[in-house]
Amino acid sequence: MPDDPKAYAADHPAIAPYVEALLAPEDAVLAEIRARSAAAGLPDIAVGPFDGRHLEVIARSAGAKRMIEVGTLGGYSAVCLARALPDDGHLHTFELEAAHAQVARESLRLAGVLDKVTIHVGPALERLADVEADGPFDLVFLDADKAGYPDYLAWAEQHVRPGGTLLADNVFRKPRGREMADVIHAFNERLAHSGLWRATFLPLEDGLAFAVRL
Ligand code: SAH
Ligand code: MG
């Protein structure tokens, strides 16, 4: 129903340019991060400008002080999340690749938020144990390897406080192969039906899961 004014995903071609003109969500700091990440050879898979703003506003609205990000890349989304932190807040972000983490460190420094962020290098599932004592957490953002999503969700179930927020990117992505589609679908099913979360799925870019821990 393309003419349904209450359609789930608002894909009218005029909307993006309208909001772009209104907000200019990618400021000079974020534009520099995107350009420097590309120049360093990082894959072009950071959140887009609109989702960057969505992350910041959701995190501010949640009043999150203790945050986790899984999948740092060049630090684009980490800067968006860190901008939402109060002075005494902290973000732990996890990245497998040392080269990505190095770009991210520079991004966080240039954005003036490096003192509020710790980058942990290595497989997130192993490194997350290092920060458990700092929990429970107010907000977790998942955006790393999709195969790991079910394990990251299990971790979040243990370490997000009641009332805390879970965000997960790319939950509508057509993953490579049937197996990955099944993994993401199982993640979405568990988020929707475990009874541990009140979940919704925002039709942004390729899908942002947004849930509150019950
Ligand atoms: N959140 C970033 C984009 C992340 S892209 C942004 O929007 O700016 C996904 C990142 O997850 C890549 O940098 C990749 O190296 C990292 N990654 C993949 N597998 C991982 C793992 N097991 N542990 C931690 N990071 C991983
Ligand atoms: Mg993503």
mmCIF file of C-alpha atoms and ligand atoms in Angstrom:
data_model
loop_
_atom_site.group_PDB
_atom_site.id
_atom_site.type_symbol
_atom_site.label_atom_id
_atom_site.label_comp_id
_atom_site.label_asym_id
_atom_site.label_seq_id
_atom_site.Cartn_x
_atom_site.Cartn_y
_atom_site.Cartn_z
ATOM 1 C CA MET A 1 0.000 0.000 0.000
ATOM 2 C CA PRO A 2 2.369 2.768 -1.162
ATOM 3 C CA ASP A 3 -0.240 5.481 -0.499
ATOM 4 C CA ASP A 4 -0.961 4.352 3.056
ATOM 5 C CA PRO A 5 -0.089 7.395 5.217
ATOM 6 C CA LYS A 6 0.496 5.055 8.184
ATOM 7 C CA ALA A 7 2.708 2.639 6.257
ATOM 8 C CA TYR A 8 5.437 0.948 8.325
ATOM 9 C CA ALA A 9 8.421 2.280 6.403
ATOM 10 C CA ALA A 10 8.164 5.846 5.156
ATOM 11 C CA ASP A 11 9.988 5.551 1.858
ATOM 12 C CA HIS A 12 8.548 8.554 0.072
ATOM 13 C CA PRO A 13 11.418 9.976 -2.002
ATOM 14 C CA ALA A 14 10.920 13.507 -0.649
ATOM 15 C CA ILE A 15 11.391 12.592 3.011
ATOM 16 C CA ALA A 16 15.155 12.031 3.139
ATOM 17 C CA PRO A 17 16.048 15.332 1.398
ATOM 18 C CA TYR A 18 13.583 17.164 3.644
ATOM 19 C CA VAL A 19 15.119 15.812 6.857
ATOM 20 C CA GLU A 20 18.632 16.208 5.462
ATOM 21 C CA ALA A 21 17.971 19.911 4.874
ATOM 22 C CA LEU A 22 16.342 20.252 8.267
ATOM 23 C CA LEU A 23 18.979 18.508 10.390
ATOM 24 C CA ALA A 24 22.161 18.146 8.340
ATOM 25 C CA PRO A 25 22.826 15.115 10.571
ATOM 26 C CA GLU A 26 26.402 14.605 9.368
ATOM 27 C CA ASP A 27 28.402 17.499 10.786
ATOM 28 C CA ALA A 28 32.033 18.260 9.932
ATOM 29 C CA VAL A 29 33.394 15.913 12.627
ATOM 30 C CA LEU A 30 31.336 12.968 11.376
ATOM 31 C CA ALA A 31 32.054 13.742 7.709
ATOM 32 C CA GLU A 32 35.785 13.724 8.499
ATOM 33 C CA ILE A 33 35.446 10.341 10.230
ATOM 34 C CA ARG A 34 33.647 8.852 7.225
ATOM 35 C CA ALA A 35 36.266 10.234 4.822
ATOM 36 C CA ARG A 36 39.286 9.201 6.934
ATOM 37 C CA SER A 37 37.831 5.714 7.453
ATOM 38 C CA ALA A 38 37.467 5.286 3.676
ATOM 39 C CA ALA A 39 40.991 6.614 3.090
ATOM 40 C CA ALA A 40 42.310 4.071 5.607
ATOM 41 C CA GLY A 41 40.664 1.277 3.619
ATOM 42 C CA LEU A 42 37.920 0.453 6.111
ATOM 43 C CA PRO A 43 34.737 -1.064 4.622
ATOM 44 C CA ASP A 44 31.943 1.429 3.943
ATOM 45 C CA ILE A 45 29.562 -0.075 6.512
ATOM 46 C CA ALA A 46 29.250 2.552 9.235
ATOM 47 C CA VAL A 47 25.753 3.691 10.118
ATOM 48 C CA GLY A 48 24.416 6.388 7.834
ATOM 49 C CA PRO A 49 23.991 10.015 8.912
ATOM 50 C CA PHE A 50 20.351 9.575 9.900
ATOM 51 C CA ASP A 51 20.963 6.448 11.965
ATOM 52 C CA GLY A 52 23.877 8.213 13.641
ATOM 53 C CA ARG A 53 21.463 10.892 14.787
ATOM 54 C CA HIS A 54 18.878 8.277 15.761
ATOM 55 C CA LEU A 55 21.449 6.546 17.989
ATOM 56 C CA GLU A 56 22.430 9.785 19.696
ATOM 57 C CA VAL A 57 18.853 10.885 20.362
ATOM 58 C CA ILE A 58 17.728 7.449 21.579
ATOM 59 C CA ALA A 59 20.734 7.251 23.918
ATOM 60 C CA ARG A 60 20.039 10.752 25.255
ATOM 61 C CA SER A 61 16.386 9.938 25.737
ATOM 62 C CA ALA A 62 17.316 6.786 27.655
ATOM 63 C CA GLY A 63 19.581 8.863 29.902
ATOM 64 C CA ALA A 64 22.214 6.172 29.402
ATOM 65 C CA LYS A 65 25.403 6.586 31.441
ATOM 66 C CA ARG A 66 26.991 3.166 31.000
ATOM 67 C CA MET A 67 27.035 2.015 27.399
ATOM 68 C CA ILE A 68 28.372 -0.918 25.379
ATOM 69 C CA GLU A 69 28.970 -0.997 21.626
ATOM 70 C CA VAL A 70 29.888 -4.212 19.817
ATOM 71 C CA GLY A 71 31.529 -3.389 16.458
ATOM 72 C CA THR A 72 33.485 -0.101 16.487
ATOM 73 C CA LEU A 73 34.865 0.095 12.926
ATOM 74 C CA GLY A 74 36.226 3.668 12.518
ATOM 75 C CA GLY A 75 34.289 5.094 15.451
ATOM 76 C CA TYR A 76 31.429 6.805 13.612
ATOM 77 C CA SER A 77 28.601 5.342 15.703
ATOM 78 C CA ALA A 78 30.772 5.427 18.842
ATOM 79 C CA VAL A 79 31.065 9.211 18.477
ATOM 80 C CA CYS A 80 27.286 9.466 18.052
ATOM 81 C CA LEU A 81 26.714 7.426 21.231
ATOM 82 C CA ALA A 82 29.459 9.187 23.203
ATOM 83 C CA ARG A 83 27.918 12.577 22.389
ATOM 84 C CA ALA A 84 24.878 11.439 24.371
ATOM 85 C CA LEU A 85 26.907 10.644 27.484
ATOM 86 C CA PRO A 86 26.797 12.850 30.555
ATOM 87 C CA ASP A 87 30.170 14.006 31.967
ATOM 88 C CA ASP A 88 30.387 10.974 34.257
ATOM 89 C CA GLY A 89 29.220 8.492 31.613
ATOM 90 C CA HIS A 90 31.301 5.887 29.794
ATOM 91 C CA LEU A 91 31.175 3.845 26.601
ATOM 92 C CA HIS A 92 33.007 0.523 26.207
ATOM 93 C CA THR A 93 33.295 -0.319 22.521
ATOM 94 C CA PHE A 94 34.554 -3.646 21.132
ATOM 95 C CA GLU A 95 36.416 -4.200 17.868
ATOM 96 C CA LEU A 96 38.065 -7.296 16.426
ATOM 97 C CA GLU A 97 40.503 -5.546 14.097
ATOM 98 C CA ALA A 98 43.391 -3.531 15.573
ATOM 99 C CA ALA A 99 43.576 -1.415 12.403
ATOM 100 C CA HIS A 100 39.925 -0.400 12.760
ATOM 101 C CA ALA A 101 40.436 0.406 16.434
ATOM 102 C CA GLN A 102 43.357 2.663 15.552
ATOM 103 C CA VAL A 103 41.184 4.704 13.175
ATOM 104 C CA ALA A 104 38.446 4.815 15.822
ATOM 105 C CA ARG A 105 40.832 6.107 18.483
ATOM 106 C CA GLU A 106 41.711 9.068 16.247
ATOM 107 C CA SER A 107 38.002 9.656 15.524
ATOM 108 C CA LEU A 108 37.160 9.756 19.217
ATOM 109 C CA ARG A 109 40.112 12.068 19.909
ATOM 110 C CA LEU A 110 39.109 14.501 17.170
ATOM 111 C CA ALA A 111 35.495 14.438 18.386
ATOM 112 C CA GLY A 112 36.693 15.325 21.911
ATOM 113 C CA VAL A 113 35.179 12.233 23.546
ATOM 114 C CA LEU A 114 38.186 9.915 23.910
ATOM 115 C CA ASP A 115 38.224 10.367 27.705
ATOM 116 C CA LYS A 116 34.721 8.861 27.903
ATOM 117 C CA VAL A 117 35.366 5.845 25.703
ATOM 118 C CA THR A 118 37.426 2.645 26.051
ATOM 119 C CA ILE A 119 38.152 0.643 22.903
ATOM 120 C CA HIS A 120 38.624 -3.078 23.553
ATOM 121 C CA VAL A 121 40.434 -4.971 20.803
ATOM 122 C CA GLY A 122 39.721 -8.636 20.151
ATOM 123 C CA PRO A 123 36.747 -10.956 19.695
ATOM 124 C CA ALA A 124 33.910 -9.193 21.503
ATOM 125 C CA LEU A 125 32.483 -12.327 23.042
ATOM 126 C CA GLU A 126 35.759 -12.900 24.905
ATOM 127 C CA ARG A 127 36.493 -9.246 25.720
ATOM 128 C CA LEU A 128 33.002 -8.446 27.066
ATOM 129 C CA ALA A 129 33.861 -10.428 30.189
ATOM 130 C CA ASP A 130 36.478 -7.767 31.011
ATOM 131 C CA VAL A 131 33.836 -5.085 31.629
ATOM 132 C CA GLU A 132 31.130 -7.083 33.370
ATOM 133 C CA ALA A 133 32.138 -5.639 36.732
ATOM 134 C CA ASP A 134 31.259 -2.139 35.402
ATOM 135 C CA GLY A 135 27.668 -3.271 34.756
ATOM 136 C CA PRO A 136 24.790 -3.553 34.714
ATOM 137 C CA PHE A 137 24.595 -1.369 31.621
ATOM 138 C CA ASP A 138 22.039 1.203 30.525
ATOM 139 C CA LEU A 139 22.426 0.695 26.789
ATOM 140 C CA VAL A 140 23.940 -1.921 24.449
ATOM 141 C CA PHE A 141 24.339 -1.329 20.701
ATOM 142 C CA LEU A 142 25.082 -4.389 18.549
ATOM 143 C CA ASP A 143 26.646 -3.829 15.129
ATOM 144 C CA ALA A 144 29.440 -6.429 14.698
ATOM 145 C CA ASP A 145 29.441 -9.866 13.031
ATOM 146 C CA LYS A 146 25.857 -10.973 12.531
ATOM 147 C CA ALA A 147 26.738 -14.593 13.357
ATOM 148 C CA GLY A 148 27.517 -13.415 16.866
ATOM 149 C CA TYR A 149 24.180 -11.651 17.431
ATOM 150 C CA PRO A 150 22.524 -14.515 19.379
ATOM 151 C CA ASP A 151 25.516 -14.697 21.744
ATOM 152 C CA TYR A 152 25.607 -10.913 22.157
ATOM 153 C CA LEU A 153 21.892 -10.959 22.930
ATOM 154 C CA ALA A 154 22.432 -13.642 25.583
ATOM 155 C CA TRP A 155 25.149 -11.423 27.090
ATOM 156 C CA ALA A 156 22.857 -8.387 27.037
ATOM 157 C CA GLU A 157 20.100 -10.366 28.757
ATOM 158 C CA GLN A 158 22.494 -10.845 31.673
ATOM 159 C CA HIS A 159 24.065 -7.388 31.747
ATOM 160 C CA VAL A 160 21.451 -4.775 30.766
ATOM 161 C CA ARG A 161 19.544 -3.391 33.749
ATOM 162 C CA PRO A 162 15.750 -3.554 33.850
ATOM 163 C CA GLY A 163 14.592 -0.495 31.905
ATOM 164 C CA GLY A 164 17.843 -0.470 29.938
ATOM 165 C CA THR A 165 18.017 -0.277 26.154
ATOM 166 C CA LEU A 166 19.151 -2.714 23.484
ATOM 167 C CA LEU A 167 19.779 -1.535 19.929
ATOM 168 C CA ALA A 168 20.864 -3.833 17.097
ATOM 169 C CA ASP A 169 21.662 -2.731 13.566
ATOM 170 C CA ASN A 170 21.020 -4.557 10.294
ATOM 171 C CA VAL A 171 18.179 -6.763 11.513
ATOM 172 C CA PHE A 172 16.409 -6.675 8.131
ATOM 173 C CA ARG A 173 19.586 -7.214 6.126
ATOM 174 C CA LYS A 174 19.465 -9.923 3.529
ATOM 175 C CA PRO A 175 22.497 -11.720 4.827
ATOM 176 C CA ARG A 176 24.745 -13.819 2.666
ATOM 177 C CA GLY A 177 23.179 -17.241 2.525
ATOM 178 C CA ARG A 178 20.268 -18.928 4.154
ATOM 179 C CA GLU A 179 22.235 -19.752 7.285
ATOM 180 C CA MET A 180 22.843 -16.100 8.164
ATOM 181 C CA ALA A 181 19.214 -15.201 7.438
ATOM 182 C CA ASP A 182 18.237 -17.892 9.931
ATOM 183 C CA VAL A 183 20.643 -16.515 12.559
ATOM 184 C CA ILE A 184 19.251 -12.996 12.301
ATOM 185 C CA HIS A 185 15.695 -14.285 12.274
ATOM 186 C CA ALA A 186 16.395 -16.360 15.399
ATOM 187 C CA PHE A 187 17.837 -13.233 17.053
ATOM 188 C CA ASN A 188 14.729 -11.233 16.144
ATOM 189 C CA GLU A 189 12.448 -14.048 17.355
ATOM 190 C CA ARG A 190 14.213 -14.257 20.698
ATOM 191 C CA LEU A 191 14.101 -10.493 21.150
ATOM 192 C CA ALA A 192 10.400 -10.475 20.297
ATOM 193 C CA HIS A 193 9.284 -13.539 22.269
ATOM 194 C CA SER A 194 11.658 -14.333 25.139
ATOM 195 C CA GLY A 195 9.585 -12.271 27.556
ATOM 196 C CA LEU A 196 12.791 -10.489 28.605
ATOM 197 C CA TRP A 197 12.365 -7.469 26.326
ATOM 198 C CA ARG A 198 9.691 -5.142 25.005
ATOM 199 C CA ALA A 199 10.872 -4.847 21.431
ATOM 200 C CA THR A 200 10.168 -2.952 18.274
ATOM 201 C CA PHE A 201 11.912 -2.949 14.910
ATOM 202 C CA LEU A 202 12.464 0.479 13.438
ATOM 203 C CA PRO A 203 12.452 0.404 9.620
ATOM 204 C CA LEU A 204 15.590 2.534 9.332
ATOM 205 C CA GLU A 205 18.248 1.819 6.735
ATOM 206 C CA ASP A 206 18.356 -1.982 6.952
ATOM 207 C CA GLY A 207 16.515 -2.271 10.237
ATOM 208 C CA LEU A 208 17.272 -1.170 13.801
ATOM 209 C CA ALA A 209 15.974 -3.362 16.618
ATOM 210 C CA PHE A 210 15.080 -1.229 19.649
ATOM 211 C CA ALA A 211 14.138 -2.974 22.869
ATOM 212 C CA VAL A 212 13.805 -2.257 26.568
ATOM 213 C CA ARG A 213 14.797 -4.849 29.182
ATOM 214 C CA LEU A 214 11.820 -5.863 31.292
HETATM 215 N N1 SAH B 1 29.271 0.466 14.475
HETATM 216 C C1 SAH B 1 30.129 0.898 13.383
HETATM 217 C C2 SAH B 1 30.157 -0.119 12.241
HETATM 218 C C3 SAH B 1 30.613 -1.479 12.666
HETATM 219 S S1 SAH B 1 30.974 -2.503 11.260
HETATM 220 C C4 SAH B 1 29.616 2.218 12.859
HETATM 221 O O1 SAH B 1 28.417 2.289 12.552
HETATM 222 O O2 SAH B 1 30.385 3.169 12.752
HETATM 223 C C5 SAH B 1 31.280 -4.032 12.068
HETATM 224 C C6 SAH B 1 32.602 -4.087 12.829
HETATM 225 O O3 SAH B 1 32.552 -5.255 13.649
HETATM 226 C C7 SAH B 1 33.831 -4.229 11.940
HETATM 227 O O4 SAH B 1 34.774 -3.221 12.250
HETATM 228 C C8 SAH B 1 34.383 -5.612 12.291
HETATM 229 O O5 SAH B 1 35.800 -5.680 12.282
HETATM 230 C C9 SAH B 1 33.849 -5.796 13.704
HETATM 231 N N2 SAH B 1 33.770 -7.198 14.154
HETATM 232 C C10 SAH B 1 33.513 -8.297 13.399
HETATM 233 N N3 SAH B 1 33.524 -9.401 14.162
HETATM 234 C C11 SAH B 1 33.784 -8.993 15.429
HETATM 235 C C12 SAH B 1 33.953 -9.664 16.673
HETATM 236 N N4 SAH B 1 33.832 -11.001 16.783
HETATM 237 N N5 SAH B 1 34.231 -8.917 17.769
HETATM 238 C C13 SAH B 1 34.345 -7.574 17.683
HETATM 239 N N6 SAH B 1 34.212 -6.900 16.529
HETATM 240 C C14 SAH B 1 33.936 -7.589 15.419
HETATM 241 MG MG MG B 2 25.516 -1.866 10.836
#
